[in-house]
Short mmCIF file of C-alpha atoms and ligand atoms in Angstrom, two decimals:
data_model
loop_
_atom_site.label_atom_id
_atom_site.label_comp_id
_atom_site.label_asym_id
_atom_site.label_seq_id
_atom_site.Cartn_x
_atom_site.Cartn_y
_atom_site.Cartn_z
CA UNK A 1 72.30 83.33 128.09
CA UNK A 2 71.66 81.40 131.15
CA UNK A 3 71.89 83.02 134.25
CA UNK A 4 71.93 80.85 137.24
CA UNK A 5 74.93 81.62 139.94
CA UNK A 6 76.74 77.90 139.30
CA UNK A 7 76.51 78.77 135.42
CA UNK A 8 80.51 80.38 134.08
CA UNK A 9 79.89 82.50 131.78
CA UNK A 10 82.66 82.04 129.45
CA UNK A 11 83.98 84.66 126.79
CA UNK A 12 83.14 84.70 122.89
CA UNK A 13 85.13 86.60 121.03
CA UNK A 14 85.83 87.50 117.11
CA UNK A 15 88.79 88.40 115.22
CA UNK A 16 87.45 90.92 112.87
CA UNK A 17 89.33 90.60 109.40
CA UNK A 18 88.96 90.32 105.82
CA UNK A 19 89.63 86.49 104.50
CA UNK A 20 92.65 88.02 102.59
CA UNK A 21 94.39 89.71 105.47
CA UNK A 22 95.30 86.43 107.23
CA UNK A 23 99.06 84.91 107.73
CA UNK A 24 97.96 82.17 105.33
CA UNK A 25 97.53 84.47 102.27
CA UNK A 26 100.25 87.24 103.06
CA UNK A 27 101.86 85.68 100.25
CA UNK A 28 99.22 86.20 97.58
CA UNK A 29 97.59 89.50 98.25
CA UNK A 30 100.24 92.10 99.92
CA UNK A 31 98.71 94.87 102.11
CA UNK A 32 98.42 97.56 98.85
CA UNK A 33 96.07 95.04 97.17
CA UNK A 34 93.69 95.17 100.21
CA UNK A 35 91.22 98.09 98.88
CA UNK A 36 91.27 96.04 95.57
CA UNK A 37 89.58 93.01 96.57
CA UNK A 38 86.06 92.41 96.97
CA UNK A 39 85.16 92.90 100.54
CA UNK A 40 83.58 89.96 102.03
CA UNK A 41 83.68 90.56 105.97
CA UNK A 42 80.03 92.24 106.33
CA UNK A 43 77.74 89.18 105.38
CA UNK A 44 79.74 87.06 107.91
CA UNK A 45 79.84 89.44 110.43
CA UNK A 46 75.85 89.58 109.99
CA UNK A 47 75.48 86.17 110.15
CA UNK A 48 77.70 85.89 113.50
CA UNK A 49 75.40 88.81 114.81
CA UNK A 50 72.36 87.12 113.54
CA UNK A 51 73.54 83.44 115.40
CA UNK A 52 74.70 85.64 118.72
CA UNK A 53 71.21 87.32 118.64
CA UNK A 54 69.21 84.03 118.74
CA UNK A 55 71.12 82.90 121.72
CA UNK A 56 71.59 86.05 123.62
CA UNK A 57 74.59 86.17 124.07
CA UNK A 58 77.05 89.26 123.29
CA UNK A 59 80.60 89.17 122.31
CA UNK A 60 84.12 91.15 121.76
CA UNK A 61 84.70 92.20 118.58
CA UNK A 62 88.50 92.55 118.43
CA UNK A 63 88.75 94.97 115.19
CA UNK A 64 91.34 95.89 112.65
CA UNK A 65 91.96 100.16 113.34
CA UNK A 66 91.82 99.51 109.23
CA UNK A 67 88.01 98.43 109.18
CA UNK A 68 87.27 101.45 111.26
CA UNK A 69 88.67 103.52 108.45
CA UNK A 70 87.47 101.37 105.73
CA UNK A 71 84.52 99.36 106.64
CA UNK A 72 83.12 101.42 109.56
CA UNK A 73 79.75 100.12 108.28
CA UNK A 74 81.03 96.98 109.86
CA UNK A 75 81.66 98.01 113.17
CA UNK A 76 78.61 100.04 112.96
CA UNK A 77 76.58 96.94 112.93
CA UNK A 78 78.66 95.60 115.59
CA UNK A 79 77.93 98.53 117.96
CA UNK A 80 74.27 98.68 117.03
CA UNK A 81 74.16 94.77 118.00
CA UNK A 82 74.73 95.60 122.08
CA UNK A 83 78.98 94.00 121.57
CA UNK A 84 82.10 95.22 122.37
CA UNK A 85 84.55 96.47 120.22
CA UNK A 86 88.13 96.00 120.86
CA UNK A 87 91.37 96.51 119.20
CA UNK A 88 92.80 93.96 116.58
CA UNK A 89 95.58 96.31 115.79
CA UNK A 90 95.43 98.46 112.60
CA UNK A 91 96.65 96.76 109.80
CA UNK A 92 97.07 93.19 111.38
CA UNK A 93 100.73 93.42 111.74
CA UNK A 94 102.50 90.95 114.23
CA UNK A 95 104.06 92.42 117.39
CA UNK A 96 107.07 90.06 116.49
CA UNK A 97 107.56 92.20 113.07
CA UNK A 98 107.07 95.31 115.16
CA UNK A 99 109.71 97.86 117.07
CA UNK A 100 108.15 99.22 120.04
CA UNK A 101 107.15 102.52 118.47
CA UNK A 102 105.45 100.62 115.85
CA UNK A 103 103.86 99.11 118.03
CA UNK A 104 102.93 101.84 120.21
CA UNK A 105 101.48 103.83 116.50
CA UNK A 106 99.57 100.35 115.69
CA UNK A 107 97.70 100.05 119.05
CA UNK A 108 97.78 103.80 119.33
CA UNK A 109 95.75 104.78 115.59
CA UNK A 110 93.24 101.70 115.92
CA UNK A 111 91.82 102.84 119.29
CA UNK A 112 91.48 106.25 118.34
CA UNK A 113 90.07 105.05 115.23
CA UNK A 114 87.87 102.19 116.35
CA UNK A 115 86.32 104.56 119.44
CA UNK A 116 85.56 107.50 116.30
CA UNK A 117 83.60 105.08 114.77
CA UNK A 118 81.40 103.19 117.77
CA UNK A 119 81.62 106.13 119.94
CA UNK A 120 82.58 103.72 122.90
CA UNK A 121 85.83 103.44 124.34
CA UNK A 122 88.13 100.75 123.63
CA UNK A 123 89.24 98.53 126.36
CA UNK A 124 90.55 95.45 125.23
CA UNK A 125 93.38 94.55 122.69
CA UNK A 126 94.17 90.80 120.79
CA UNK A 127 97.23 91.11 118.91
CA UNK A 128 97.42 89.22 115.68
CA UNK A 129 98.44 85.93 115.72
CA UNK A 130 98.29 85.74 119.21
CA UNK A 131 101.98 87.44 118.63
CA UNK A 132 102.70 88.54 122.26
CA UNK A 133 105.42 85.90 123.01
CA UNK A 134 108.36 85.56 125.22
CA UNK A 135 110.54 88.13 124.95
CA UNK A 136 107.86 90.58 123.82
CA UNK A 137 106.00 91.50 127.18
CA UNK A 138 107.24 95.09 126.25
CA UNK A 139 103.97 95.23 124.60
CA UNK A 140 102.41 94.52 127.85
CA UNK A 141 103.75 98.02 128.95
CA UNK A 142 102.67 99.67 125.87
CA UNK A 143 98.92 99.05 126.13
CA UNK A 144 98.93 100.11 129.49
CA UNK A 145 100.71 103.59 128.85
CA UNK A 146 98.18 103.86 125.57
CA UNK A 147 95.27 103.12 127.99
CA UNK A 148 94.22 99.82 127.78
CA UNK A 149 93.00 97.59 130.69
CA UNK A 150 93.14 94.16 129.33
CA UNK A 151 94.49 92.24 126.36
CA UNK A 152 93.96 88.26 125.46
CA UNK A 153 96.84 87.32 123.24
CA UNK A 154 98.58 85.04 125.29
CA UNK A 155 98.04 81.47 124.04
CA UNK A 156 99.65 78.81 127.05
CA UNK A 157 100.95 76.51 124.11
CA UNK A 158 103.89 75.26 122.47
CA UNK A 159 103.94 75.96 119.08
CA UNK A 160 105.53 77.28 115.85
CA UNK A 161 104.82 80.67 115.31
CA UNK A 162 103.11 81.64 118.77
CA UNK A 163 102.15 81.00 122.17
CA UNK A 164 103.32 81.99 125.68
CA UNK A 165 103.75 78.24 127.07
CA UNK A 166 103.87 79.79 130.95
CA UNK A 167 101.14 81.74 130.84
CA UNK A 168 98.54 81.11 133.43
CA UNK A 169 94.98 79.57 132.14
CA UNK A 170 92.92 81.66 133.94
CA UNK A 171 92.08 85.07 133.59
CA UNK A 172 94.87 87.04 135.50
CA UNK A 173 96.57 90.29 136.23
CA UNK A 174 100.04 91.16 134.98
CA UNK A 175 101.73 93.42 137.09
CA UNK A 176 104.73 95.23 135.27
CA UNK A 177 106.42 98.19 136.54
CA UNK A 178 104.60 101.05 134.36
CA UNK A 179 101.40 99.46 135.51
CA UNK A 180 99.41 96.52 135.41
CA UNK A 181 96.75 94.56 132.68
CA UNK A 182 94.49 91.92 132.64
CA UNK A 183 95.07 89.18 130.66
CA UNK A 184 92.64 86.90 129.44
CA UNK A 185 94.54 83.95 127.97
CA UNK A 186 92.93 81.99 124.74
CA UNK A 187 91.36 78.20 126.13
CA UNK A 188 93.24 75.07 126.47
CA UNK A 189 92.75 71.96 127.47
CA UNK A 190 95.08 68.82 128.23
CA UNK A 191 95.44 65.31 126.58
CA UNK A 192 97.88 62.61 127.82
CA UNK A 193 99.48 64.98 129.73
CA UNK A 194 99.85 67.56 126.55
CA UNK A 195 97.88 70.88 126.81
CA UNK A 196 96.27 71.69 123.79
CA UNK A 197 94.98 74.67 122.08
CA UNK A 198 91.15 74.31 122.25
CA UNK A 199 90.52 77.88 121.98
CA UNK A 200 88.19 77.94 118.36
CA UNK A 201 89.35 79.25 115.20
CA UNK A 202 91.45 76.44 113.51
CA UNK A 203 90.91 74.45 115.95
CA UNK A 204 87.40 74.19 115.84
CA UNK A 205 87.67 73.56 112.37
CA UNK A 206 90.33 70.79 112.78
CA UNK A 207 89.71 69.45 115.64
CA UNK A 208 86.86 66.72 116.79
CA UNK A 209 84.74 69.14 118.30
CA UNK A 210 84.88 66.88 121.87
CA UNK A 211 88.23 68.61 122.07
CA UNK A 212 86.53 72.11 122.23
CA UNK A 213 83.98 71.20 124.40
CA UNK A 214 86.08 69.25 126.93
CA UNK A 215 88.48 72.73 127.42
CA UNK A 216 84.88 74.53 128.08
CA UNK A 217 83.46 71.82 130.04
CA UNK A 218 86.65 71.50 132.49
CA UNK A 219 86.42 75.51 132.56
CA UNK A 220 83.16 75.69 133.73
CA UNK A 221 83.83 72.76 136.52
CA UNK A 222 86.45 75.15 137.73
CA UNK A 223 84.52 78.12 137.50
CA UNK A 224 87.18 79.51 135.67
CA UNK A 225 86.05 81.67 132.30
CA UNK A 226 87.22 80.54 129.05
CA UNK A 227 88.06 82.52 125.66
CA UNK A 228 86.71 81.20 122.66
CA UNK A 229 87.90 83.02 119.26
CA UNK A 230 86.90 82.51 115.97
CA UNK A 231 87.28 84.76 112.57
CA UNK A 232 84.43 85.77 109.91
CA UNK A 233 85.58 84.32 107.20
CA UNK A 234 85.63 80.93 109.07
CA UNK A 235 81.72 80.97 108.19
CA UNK A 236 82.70 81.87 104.72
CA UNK A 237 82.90 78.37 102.53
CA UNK A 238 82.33 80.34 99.34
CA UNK A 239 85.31 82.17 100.12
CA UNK A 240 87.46 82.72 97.03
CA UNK A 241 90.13 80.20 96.56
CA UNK A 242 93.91 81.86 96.47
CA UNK A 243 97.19 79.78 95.18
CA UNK A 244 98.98 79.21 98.36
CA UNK A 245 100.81 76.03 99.91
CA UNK A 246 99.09 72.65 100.78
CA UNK A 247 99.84 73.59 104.47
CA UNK A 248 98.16 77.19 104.43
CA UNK A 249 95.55 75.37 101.88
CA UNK A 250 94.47 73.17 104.89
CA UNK A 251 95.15 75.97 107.48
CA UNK A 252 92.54 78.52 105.96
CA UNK A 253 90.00 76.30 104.08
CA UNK A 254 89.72 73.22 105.54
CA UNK A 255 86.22 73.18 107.44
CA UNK A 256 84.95 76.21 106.51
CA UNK A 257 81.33 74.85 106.13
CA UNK A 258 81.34 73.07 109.87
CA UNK A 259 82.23 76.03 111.65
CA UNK A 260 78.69 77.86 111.71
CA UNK A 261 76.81 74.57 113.14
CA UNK A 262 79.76 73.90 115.62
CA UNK A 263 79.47 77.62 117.20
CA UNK A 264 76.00 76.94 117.32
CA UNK A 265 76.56 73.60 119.37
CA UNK A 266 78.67 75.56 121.66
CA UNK A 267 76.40 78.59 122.25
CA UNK A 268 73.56 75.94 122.52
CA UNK A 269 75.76 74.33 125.39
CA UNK A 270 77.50 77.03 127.43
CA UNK A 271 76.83 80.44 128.49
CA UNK A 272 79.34 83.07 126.96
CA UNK A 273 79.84 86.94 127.17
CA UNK A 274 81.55 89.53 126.55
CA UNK A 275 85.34 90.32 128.05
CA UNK A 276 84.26 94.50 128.71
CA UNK A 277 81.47 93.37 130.91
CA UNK A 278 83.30 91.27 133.02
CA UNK A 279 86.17 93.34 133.92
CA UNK A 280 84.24 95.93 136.79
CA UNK A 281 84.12 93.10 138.87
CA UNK A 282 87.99 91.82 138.06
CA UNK A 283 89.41 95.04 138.46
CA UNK A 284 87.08 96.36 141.58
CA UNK A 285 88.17 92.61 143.27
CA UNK A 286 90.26 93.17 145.90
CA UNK A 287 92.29 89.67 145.17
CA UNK A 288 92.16 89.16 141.44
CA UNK A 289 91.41 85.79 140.26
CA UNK A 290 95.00 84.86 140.34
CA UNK A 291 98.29 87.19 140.43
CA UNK A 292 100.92 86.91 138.58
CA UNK A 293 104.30 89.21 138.71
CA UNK A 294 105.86 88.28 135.34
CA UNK A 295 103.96 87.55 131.59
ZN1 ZN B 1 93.71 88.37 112.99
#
């Protein structure tokens, strides 16, 4: 990755799933069916190890506890590839579905299982579907009592289903009275006065990639680090095709065969990293990047 001091070195990040474990197709394939389908996660996790290789750049891998315990071969390779792993939860339940001991046993089992596996310890957390939202910063609290330093699920949007529209842009500390977290919110970016997610995933699939770009470009002019996100099976075109709505149709499959060339544009264009290696610096900074009392 380049190196010079006016370069940002943004973060790149992947949600580590099966295809099948997504919102999209919860209605299709219910969590007992899981171990019954073909696993497909492995060849596009090589292939996103294989693309981050050529451009030297590592990555968070924010992994299902599940994977650890099903397809630790998976984060094996990870590990062995020089990236982080961090926690995706364990069986990609949303916060929002969760009571706080749930909670507590979902972020709880998938460090202790993801660290058994890579023999590393597990910082970072990304809940699924970016499903810490107002009214839910008790989850906040929970990762810090179960040990972890940062998290980057808070999405500054408006939008069904998620985001945390006050949420600073930049990376950021949360104070909260059983301790505090840094937060390292997903990228944005603002058109006609709207911000928009510009963060990867379905976005870079539906999006004119200028969109992306722009949110990375206007990052780096601020020396502010972005977080880019994206999910294997978003390399996956071949991807069986499961009976769901027209709107979860377009949300899963729709430009599945750009994504691969448009990471590569990206990687090509900025330098990215991984969250665990720049958090020394964050946390040993004696003014963090920007405070912030409340989530
Ligand atoms: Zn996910």
């Amino acid at each position: 990755m380049p190196t010079s001091s006016c370069t940002t070195t943004h973060f790149f990040t992947v949600d580590v799933e099966e295809y099948f474990q997504v919102k999209a197709l919860e209605s299709v394939v219910s969590r007992d069916q899981w171990l019954t389908r073909p696993s497909r996660v492995a060849r596009s996790v090589d292939m996103l190890l294989d693309t981050l290789a050529r451009h030297d750049t590592r990555a968070t891998f924010f992994c299902l506890g599940w994977l650890a315990n099903n397809r630790a071969e998976v984060v094996r390779s990870i590990v062995h590839a020089g990236h982080e792993i961090a926690s995706h939860g364990f069986s990609h339940e949303r916060v929002t579905a969760l009571s706080r001991g749930a909670f507590r046993d979902e972020v709880r089992s998938s460090k202790r299982a993801l660290e058994d596996v890579a023999g590393t310890a597990v910082l970072g957390f990304r809940a699924p579907s970016f499903s810490i939202v107002p009214g839910f910063e008790w989850a906040l609290d929970v990762l810090i009592e179960e040990g972890y330093r940062y998290d980057s699920s808070l999405f500054p949007i408006r939008r069904p289903g998620y985001g945390y529209p006050s949420a600073l842009r930049a990376p950021h500390v949360i104070h909260r009275p059983v301790g505090q977290i840094v937060e390292f919110p997903l990228a944005t970016t603002s058109i006609f006065r709207y911000r928009v997610p510009a963060a990867g995933g379905g976005y870079l699939r539906q999006f004119p990639l200028g969109v992306i770009r722009r949110a990375f470009r206007e990052a780096s002019e601020r020396r502010e680090p972005a977080t880019f996100y994206i999910h294997p099976w978003e390399i996956d075109p071949d991807q069986p095709r499961l009976p769901v709505s027209r709107l979860n149709r377009l949300r899963h499959y729709r430009g599945l065969g750009d994504t691969l060339p448009r990471i590569e544009r990206l990687l090509g264009e900025f330098s990215f990293g991984a969250i665990g290696s720049y958090m020394p610096s964050l946390e040993r900074a004696a003014t963090p990047l920007v405070r912030s009392g409340a989530a």
